[in-house]
């Protein structure tokens, strides 16, 4: 709920929404078939004046009024814009339902109502790239593994069962068009399977799923033949290069160097401690059989039984030795 309330912050203040619109308009400048209305006057908390969005809601538009290039161009640009928002900008329109998308023949689509936006951390966005790659490769086991790593498996999590669930689900998604598949519902199904199998999913995923489901429903009105995974594959090169630039950036290098500087003294001390323990032949390793409960908390009980067991063995041995004499 906190993620949803954070995303809705601008709904109560048009100044925040205007800032969202300005940023989004800059992000859409590279797209031929997509734009965001301009903010015309300095906004107040309750008043926002923006340029008009030509046309009608994409729900009411007649696909026959558009050329094939226009329809597919709008659909692809919308998906590409959202993919870039999820994976590179980590800033996306959280409510792109048909009423917030206006289209007109010969004009770029206008994405309005920036009162609800989502934000994502870099780790989650990278994991999502890998998740979509596994879907594109029809790799159910890979998606299950990536999803579990994005979330948090509980103590009673059934990872094998989750792999089985996802392995049955993924083949239905790969290469399907919007006319054949509701990807938003599919994402919800993954969340449901994860919860049922004891895996806590990242709360950001729910907001992303809502955004993607709305976007998918909007594009379906104009270009139902579009394939989600095909558009993702077309944009994969740009996304990967963008992530690579982040990894090799000066800021990331500084962060890595700082992590090493902070970790080095502690790592050296821990290494010395392990080597000293090995030299003294006093190293203790704790092992746990998969599926068995953790017995470390019951150490007192085990420790109290051990002397009694040893005493019983010794008594039996002495009694047997006495009978022999």
CSV table of C-alpha atoms in Angstrom, one decimal:
chain,number,residue,atom,x,y,z
A,1,UNK,CA,0.0,0.0,0.0
A,2,UNK,CA,2.9,2.4,0.8
A,3,UNK,CA,4.2,2.0,-2.8
A,4,UNK,CA,0.7,2.8,-4.2
A,5,UNK,CA,0.3,5.8,-2.0
A,6,UNK,CA,3.8,7.1,-3.0
A,7,UNK,CA,2.8,6.7,-6.6
A,8,UNK,CA,-0.4,8.7,-6.1
A,9,UNK,CA,1.4,11.7,-4.3
A,10,UNK,CA,1.0,14.0,-7.3
A,11,UNK,CA,-2.8,13.3,-7.5
A,12,UNK,CA,-3.2,15.8,-4.6
A,13,UNK,CA,-0.8,18.5,-5.9
A,14,UNK,CA,-0.8,19.7,-9.5
A,15,UNK,CA,2.7,21.2,-9.0
A,16,UNK,CA,4.1,17.7,-8.6
A,17,UNK,CA,2.1,16.4,-11.6
A,18,UNK,CA,3.5,19.3,-13.7
A,19,UNK,CA,7.0,18.4,-12.8
A,20,UNK,CA,6.2,14.8,-13.8
A,21,UNK,CA,4.9,16.0,-17.1
A,22,UNK,CA,8.0,18.1,-17.9
A,23,UNK,CA,10.2,15.2,-17.1
A,24,UNK,CA,8.1,12.7,-19.2
A,25,UNK,CA,8.0,15.2,-22.1
A,26,UNK,CA,11.8,15.2,-22.2
A,27,UNK,CA,11.9,11.4,-22.1
A,28,UNK,CA,9.5,11.2,-25.1
A,29,UNK,CA,11.4,13.5,-27.4
A,30,UNK,CA,13.2,10.7,-29.1
A,31,UNK,CA,9.9,8.9,-30.1
A,32,UNK,CA,8.2,9.8,-33.4
A,33,UNK,CA,4.7,8.5,-32.4
A,34,UNK,CA,4.5,9.5,-28.7
A,35,UNK,CA,4.5,12.7,-26.7
A,36,UNK,CA,3.3,14.4,-23.5
A,37,UNK,CA,1.3,17.7,-23.4
A,38,UNK,CA,3.1,20.9,-22.5
A,39,UNK,CA,2.6,22.7,-19.2
A,40,UNK,CA,1.5,26.1,-20.4
A,41,UNK,CA,1.4,28.2,-17.1
A,42,UNK,CA,3.1,27.9,-13.7
A,43,UNK,CA,0.9,25.5,-11.8
A,44,UNK,CA,-0.6,25.9,-8.4
A,45,UNK,CA,-1.6,23.2,-6.0
A,46,UNK,CA,-5.1,23.0,-7.5
A,47,UNK,CA,-4.7,24.4,-11.0
A,48,UNK,CA,-2.8,22.9,-14.0
A,49,UNK,CA,-3.1,24.3,-17.5
A,50,UNK,CA,-1.7,22.1,-20.3
A,51,UNK,CA,-1.8,22.0,-24.1
A,52,UNK,CA,-4.6,20.1,-25.8
A,53,UNK,CA,-4.3,16.5,-26.7
A,54,UNK,CA,-5.8,16.0,-30.2
A,55,UNK,CA,-8.1,13.2,-31.1
A,56,UNK,CA,-10.0,10.8,-28.9
A,57,UNK,CA,-9.3,8.2,-26.3
A,58,UNK,CA,-7.6,5.2,-27.9
A,59,UNK,CA,-10.6,3.1,-26.8
A,60,UNK,CA,-12.9,5.1,-29.1
A,61,UNK,CA,-10.5,5.4,-32.0
A,62,UNK,CA,-11.2,3.4,-35.2
A,63,UNK,CA,-8.1,1.5,-36.2
A,64,UNK,CA,-9.2,1.7,-39.9
A,65,UNK,CA,-8.6,5.5,-39.8
A,66,UNK,CA,-4.9,4.9,-39.2
A,67,UNK,CA,-2.3,3.4,-41.6
A,68,UNK,CA,-0.6,0.2,-40.6
A,69,UNK,CA,2.7,2.2,-40.0
A,70,UNK,CA,0.8,4.6,-37.7
A,71,UNK,CA,-0.9,1.9,-35.7
A,72,UNK,CA,2.3,-0.2,-35.2
A,73,UNK,CA,4.4,2.9,-34.6
A,74,UNK,CA,2.2,4.1,-31.8
A,75,UNK,CA,2.0,0.6,-30.2
A,76,UNK,CA,5.8,0.0,-30.5
A,77,UNK,CA,6.7,3.5,-29.2
A,78,UNK,CA,4.4,3.1,-26.2
A,79,UNK,CA,5.9,-0.2,-25.3
A,80,UNK,CA,9.4,0.9,-25.9
A,81,UNK,CA,8.8,4.0,-23.8
A,82,UNK,CA,7.5,1.9,-20.9
A,83,UNK,CA,10.3,-0.6,-21.2
A,84,UNK,CA,12.8,2.2,-21.0
A,85,UNK,CA,10.9,3.6,-18.0
A,86,UNK,CA,11.0,0.3,-16.2
A,87,UNK,CA,14.6,-0.7,-16.9
A,88,UNK,CA,16.7,2.5,-17.6
A,89,UNK,CA,14.9,5.6,-16.3
A,90,UNK,CA,13.2,3.7,-13.4
A,91,UNK,CA,10.4,6.2,-13.7
A,92,UNK,CA,7.1,5.2,-15.4
A,93,UNK,CA,3.5,6.2,-15.9
A,94,UNK,CA,1.7,4.0,-13.4
A,95,UNK,CA,-1.8,4.4,-14.9
A,96,UNK,CA,-1.7,4.4,-18.7
A,97,UNK,CA,-5.3,3.2,-19.1
A,98,UNK,CA,-7.2,4.0,-22.4
A,99,UNK,CA,-8.7,7.2,-21.0
A,100,UNK,CA,-5.2,8.6,-20.5
A,101,UNK,CA,-4.1,7.9,-24.0
A,102,UNK,CA,-5.3,10.1,-26.9
A,103,UNK,CA,-4.7,9.3,-30.6
A,104,UNK,CA,-5.5,11.0,-33.9
A,105,UNK,CA,-4.5,10.0,-37.5
A,106,UNK,CA,-1.3,11.7,-38.5
A,107,UNK,CA,-0.5,12.9,-34.9
A,108,UNK,CA,1.7,11.3,-32.2
A,109,UNK,CA,-0.2,9.7,-29.3
A,110,UNK,CA,-0.5,11.9,-26.3
A,111,UNK,CA,0.0,10.3,-22.8
A,112,UNK,CA,-1.8,12.4,-20.2
A,113,UNK,CA,-2.6,12.4,-16.5
A,114,UNK,CA,0.8,12.1,-14.8
A,115,UNK,CA,-0.6,12.2,-11.3
A,116,UNK,CA,0.4,8.6,-10.7
A,117,UNK,CA,4.0,7.6,-11.5
A,118,UNK,CA,6.1,4.6,-10.4
A,119,UNK,CA,9.8,4.5,-9.4
A,120,UNK,CA,12.0,1.5,-9.2
A,121,UNK,CA,15.4,0.7,-7.7
A,122,UNK,CA,18.3,-0.4,-10.0
A,123,UNK,CA,18.5,-3.9,-8.6
A,124,UNK,CA,14.9,-4.7,-9.2
A,125,UNK,CA,14.9,-3.2,-12.7
A,126,UNK,CA,18.0,-5.3,-13.7
A,127,UNK,CA,16.3,-8.4,-12.4
A,128,UNK,CA,13.2,-7.6,-14.4
A,129,UNK,CA,15.3,-7.4,-17.6
A,130,UNK,CA,16.5,-10.9,-16.8
A,131,UNK,CA,13.0,-12.0,-16.1
A,132,UNK,CA,11.7,-10.8,-19.5
A,133,UNK,CA,14.7,-12.4,-21.2
A,134,UNK,CA,13.8,-15.7,-19.7
A,135,UNK,CA,10.2,-15.3,-21.0
A,136,UNK,CA,11.5,-14.4,-24.4
A,137,UNK,CA,13.7,-17.6,-24.3
A,138,UNK,CA,10.8,-19.7,-23.1
A,139,UNK,CA,12.7,-20.6,-19.9
A,140,UNK,CA,10.3,-21.2,-17.1
A,141,UNK,CA,12.9,-22.5,-14.6
A,142,UNK,CA,15.0,-19.4,-15.3
A,143,UNK,CA,12.0,-17.1,-14.6
A,144,UNK,CA,11.2,-18.9,-11.4
A,145,UNK,CA,14.8,-18.5,-10.2
A,146,UNK,CA,14.9,-14.8,-11.1
A,147,UNK,CA,11.5,-14.1,-9.5
A,148,UNK,CA,12.6,-15.9,-6.3
A,149,UNK,CA,15.8,-13.8,-6.2
A,150,UNK,CA,13.8,-10.6,-6.7
A,151,UNK,CA,11.6,-11.4,-3.7
A,152,UNK,CA,12.1,-13.3,-0.5
A,153,UNK,CA,11.4,-17.0,-0.1
A,154,UNK,CA,9.9,-17.7,3.3
A,155,UNK,CA,11.0,-20.6,5.6
A,156,UNK,CA,8.2,-22.8,4.2
A,157,UNK,CA,8.7,-21.8,0.5
A,158,UNK,CA,8.1,-24.5,-2.1
A,159,UNK,CA,10.6,-23.5,-4.7
A,160,UNK,CA,10.3,-26.8,-6.7
A,161,UNK,CA,6.5,-26.3,-6.9
A,162,UNK,CA,7.0,-22.7,-8.0
A,163,UNK,CA,9.3,-23.8,-10.8
A,164,UNK,CA,6.7,-26.3,-11.9
A,165,UNK,CA,4.0,-23.7,-11.9
A,166,UNK,CA,6.0,-21.2,-13.9
A,167,UNK,CA,7.3,-23.8,-16.3
A,168,UNK,CA,3.7,-24.5,-17.3
A,169,UNK,CA,2.9,-20.8,-17.6
A,170,UNK,CA,5.8,-19.4,-19.6
A,171,UNK,CA,5.2,-21.3,-22.9
A,172,UNK,CA,1.7,-19.6,-23.1
A,173,UNK,CA,3.4,-16.1,-23.0
A,174,UNK,CA,6.3,-16.5,-25.4
A,175,UNK,CA,5.7,-14.9,-28.8
A,176,UNK,CA,2.0,-14.4,-28.1
A,177,UNK,CA,0.4,-11.3,-29.5
A,178,UNK,CA,-1.8,-8.9,-27.5
A,179,UNK,CA,-4.8,-10.3,-29.3
A,180,UNK,CA,-4.0,-13.8,-27.9
A,181,UNK,CA,-2.7,-13.0,-24.4
A,182,UNK,CA,-3.4,-10.7,-21.5
A,183,UNK,CA,0.1,-10.2,-20.1
A,184,UNK,CA,-1.1,-8.2,-17.2
A,185,UNK,CA,-3.2,-11.1,-16.0
A,186,UNK,CA,-0.2,-13.4,-16.6
A,187,UNK,CA,1.9,-11.3,-14.4
A,188,UNK,CA,-0.8,-11.4,-11.8
A,189,UNK,CA,-0.8,-15.2,-12.1
A,190,UNK,CA,2.9,-15.3,-11.4
A,191,UNK,CA,2.4,-13.1,-8.3
A,192,UNK,CA,-0.4,-15.5,-7.2
A,193,UNK,CA,1.8,-18.6,-7.7
A,194,UNK,CA,4.6,-16.9,-5.8
A,195,UNK,CA,2.4,-16.1,-2.9
A,196,UNK,CA,0.8,-19.6,-2.9
A,197,UNK,CA,4.3,-21.2,-2.8
A,198,UNK,CA,5.6,-19.0,0.0
A,199,UNK,CA,7.6,-16.4,-1.9
A,200,UNK,CA,7.2,-12.7,-1.0
A,201,UNK,CA,7.4,-10.6,-4.2
A,202,UNK,CA,8.8,-7.1,-4.3
A,203,UNK,CA,5.9,-4.6,-3.7
A,204,UNK,CA,7.1,-2.6,-6.7
A,205,UNK,CA,6.2,-5.5,-9.0
A,206,UNK,CA,2.5,-5.0,-8.1
A,207,UNK,CA,2.5,-1.4,-9.3
A,208,UNK,CA,4.5,-2.3,-12.4
A,209,UNK,CA,2.0,-5.1,-13.1
A,210,UNK,CA,-0.9,-2.6,-12.8
A,211,UNK,CA,0.9,-0.2,-15.2
A,212,UNK,CA,1.7,-2.9,-17.7
A,213,UNK,CA,-1.8,-4.3,-17.7
A,214,UNK,CA,-3.3,-0.9,-18.4
A,215,UNK,CA,-0.8,-0.2,-21.1
A,216,UNK,CA,-1.5,-3.6,-22.7
A,217,UNK,CA,-5.2,-3.0,-22.6
A,218,UNK,CA,-4.8,0.5,-24.3
A,219,UNK,CA,-2.6,-0.8,-27.1
A,220,UNK,CA,-4.9,-3.7,-27.8
A,221,UNK,CA,-7.6,-1.3,-29.0
A,222,UNK,CA,-5.3,0.0,-31.8
A,223,UNK,CA,-2.8,-2.7,-32.5
A,224,UNK,CA,-3.8,-6.1,-31.1
A,225,UNK,CA,-1.3,-8.0,-33.3
A,226,UNK,CA,1.7,-6.5,-31.5
A,227,UNK,CA,3.9,-9.0,-29.7
A,228,UNK,CA,5.2,-8.0,-26.3
A,229,UNK,CA,8.4,-10.1,-26.4
A,230,UNK,CA,9.2,-9.0,-30.0
A,231,UNK,CA,9.1,-5.4,-29.0
A,232,UNK,CA,11.2,-6.2,-26.0
A,233,UNK,CA,13.7,-8.0,-28.2
A,234,UNK,CA,13.9,-5.0,-30.5
A,235,UNK,CA,14.8,-2.7,-27.6
A,236,UNK,CA,17.1,-5.2,-25.8
A,237,UNK,CA,20.2,-3.8,-27.4
A,238,UNK,CA,19.5,-0.3,-26.2
A,239,UNK,CA,18.6,-1.5,-22.7
A,240,UNK,CA,21.7,-3.6,-22.3
A,241,UNK,CA,24.0,-0.9,-23.6
A,242,UNK,CA,22.3,1.5,-21.1
A,243,UNK,CA,22.8,-0.9,-18.2
A,244,UNK,CA,26.5,-1.4,-19.3
A,245,UNK,CA,27.1,2.4,-19.4
A,246,UNK,CA,25.7,2.5,-15.8
A,247,UNK,CA,28.0,-0.3,-14.7
A,248,UNK,CA,31.1,1.3,-16.3
A,249,UNK,CA,30.2,4.9,-15.2
A,250,UNK,CA,32.4,7.0,-13.0
A,251,UNK,CA,29.8,7.0,-10.2
A,252,UNK,CA,29.6,3.2,-10.2
A,253,UNK,CA,33.4,2.9,-10.2
A,254,UNK,CA,33.5,5.2,-7.2
A,255,UNK,CA,30.9,3.2,-5.4
A,256,UNK,CA,32.7,-0.1,-6.1
A,257,UNK,CA,36.0,1.4,-4.9
A,258,UNK,CA,34.3,2.6,-1.7
A,259,UNK,CA,32.7,-0.8,-1.1
A,260,UNK,CA,36.2,-2.4,-1.4
A,261,UNK,CA,37.7,0.2,0.9
A,262,UNK,CA,35.0,-0.3,3.6
A,263,UNK,CA,35.1,-4.1,3.3
A,264,UNK,CA,38.8,-4.6,3.1
A,265,UNK,CA,39.7,-4.2,6.9
A,266,UNK,CA,36.9,-6.4,8.0
A,267,UNK,CA,37.7,-9.1,5.4
A,268,UNK,CA,41.3,-9.2,6.4
A,269,UNK,CA,40.4,-9.6,10.1
A,270,UNK,CA,38.0,-12.3,9.3
A,271,UNK,CA,40.5,-14.1,7.1
A,272,UNK,CA,43.1,-13.9,9.8
A,273,UNK,CA,40.6,-15.3,12.3
A,274,UNK,CA,39.8,-18.3,10.0
A,275,UNK,CA,43.4,-19.1,9.4
A,276,UNK,CA,44.2,-18.9,13.1
A,277,UNK,CA,41.4,-21.3,13.9
A,278,UNK,CA,42.6,-23.7,11.2
A,279,UNK,CA,46.1,-23.5,12.6
A,280,UNK,CA,44.8,-24.3,16.1
A,281,UNK,CA,42.7,-27.2,14.7
A,282,UNK,CA,39.6,-25.6,16.3
A,283,UNK,CA,37.4,-25.0,13.3
A,284,UNK,CA,33.7,-25.9,13.7
A,285,UNK,CA,31.3,-26.2,10.8
A,286,UNK,CA,27.5,-26.3,11.1
A,287,UNK,CA,25.7,-28.3,8.5
A,288,UNK,CA,21.9,-28.6,7.9
A,289,UNK,CA,20.1,-31.2,5.8
A,290,UNK,CA,17.7,-29.7,3.3
A,291,UNK,CA,14.2,-29.9,4.6
A,292,UNK,CA,15.2,-30.5,8.2
A,293,UNK,CA,14.3,-27.9,10.9
A,294,UNK,CA,17.1,-25.7,12.2
A,295,UNK,CA,18.4,-27.4,15.3
A,296,UNK,CA,20.8,-24.7,16.4
A,297,UNK,CA,18.2,-23.1,18.5
A,298,UNK,CA,17.8,-26.3,20.4
A,299,UNK,CA,21.5,-26.6,21.3
A,300,UNK,CA,20.8,-26.6,25.0
A,301,UNK,CA,18.7,-29.7,24.8
A,302,UNK,CA,21.2,-31.5,22.6
A,303,UNK,CA,24.0,-30.5,24.9
A,304,UNK,CA,22.2,-31.7,28.0
A,305,UNK,CA,21.5,-35.1,26.4
A,306,UNK,CA,25.0,-35.7,25.2
A,307,UNK,CA,26.6,-36.3,28.7
A,308,UNK,CA,23.8,-38.7,29.7
A,309,UNK,CA,24.2,-40.7,26.5
A,310,UNK,CA,28.0,-40.9,27.0
A,311,UNK,CA,27.4,-42.0,30.7
A,312,UNK,CA,25.0,-44.8,29.6
A,313,UNK,CA,27.4,-46.1,27.0
A,314,UNK,CA,30.3,-46.1,29.6
A,315,UNK,CA,28.1,-47.9,32.2
A,316,UNK,CA,27.1,-50.6,29.7
A,317,UNK,CA,30.7,-51.1,28.8
A,318,UNK,CA,31.8,-51.4,32.5
A,319,UNK,CA,29.0,-53.8,33.3
A,320,UNK,CA,29.9,-56.0,30.3
A,321,UNK,CA,33.6,-56.0,31.4
A,322,UNK,CA,32.7,-56.9,34.9
A,323,UNK,CA,30.7,-60.0,33.8
A,324,UNK,CA,33.7,-61.2,31.8
A,325,UNK,CA,35.9,-61.1,34.9
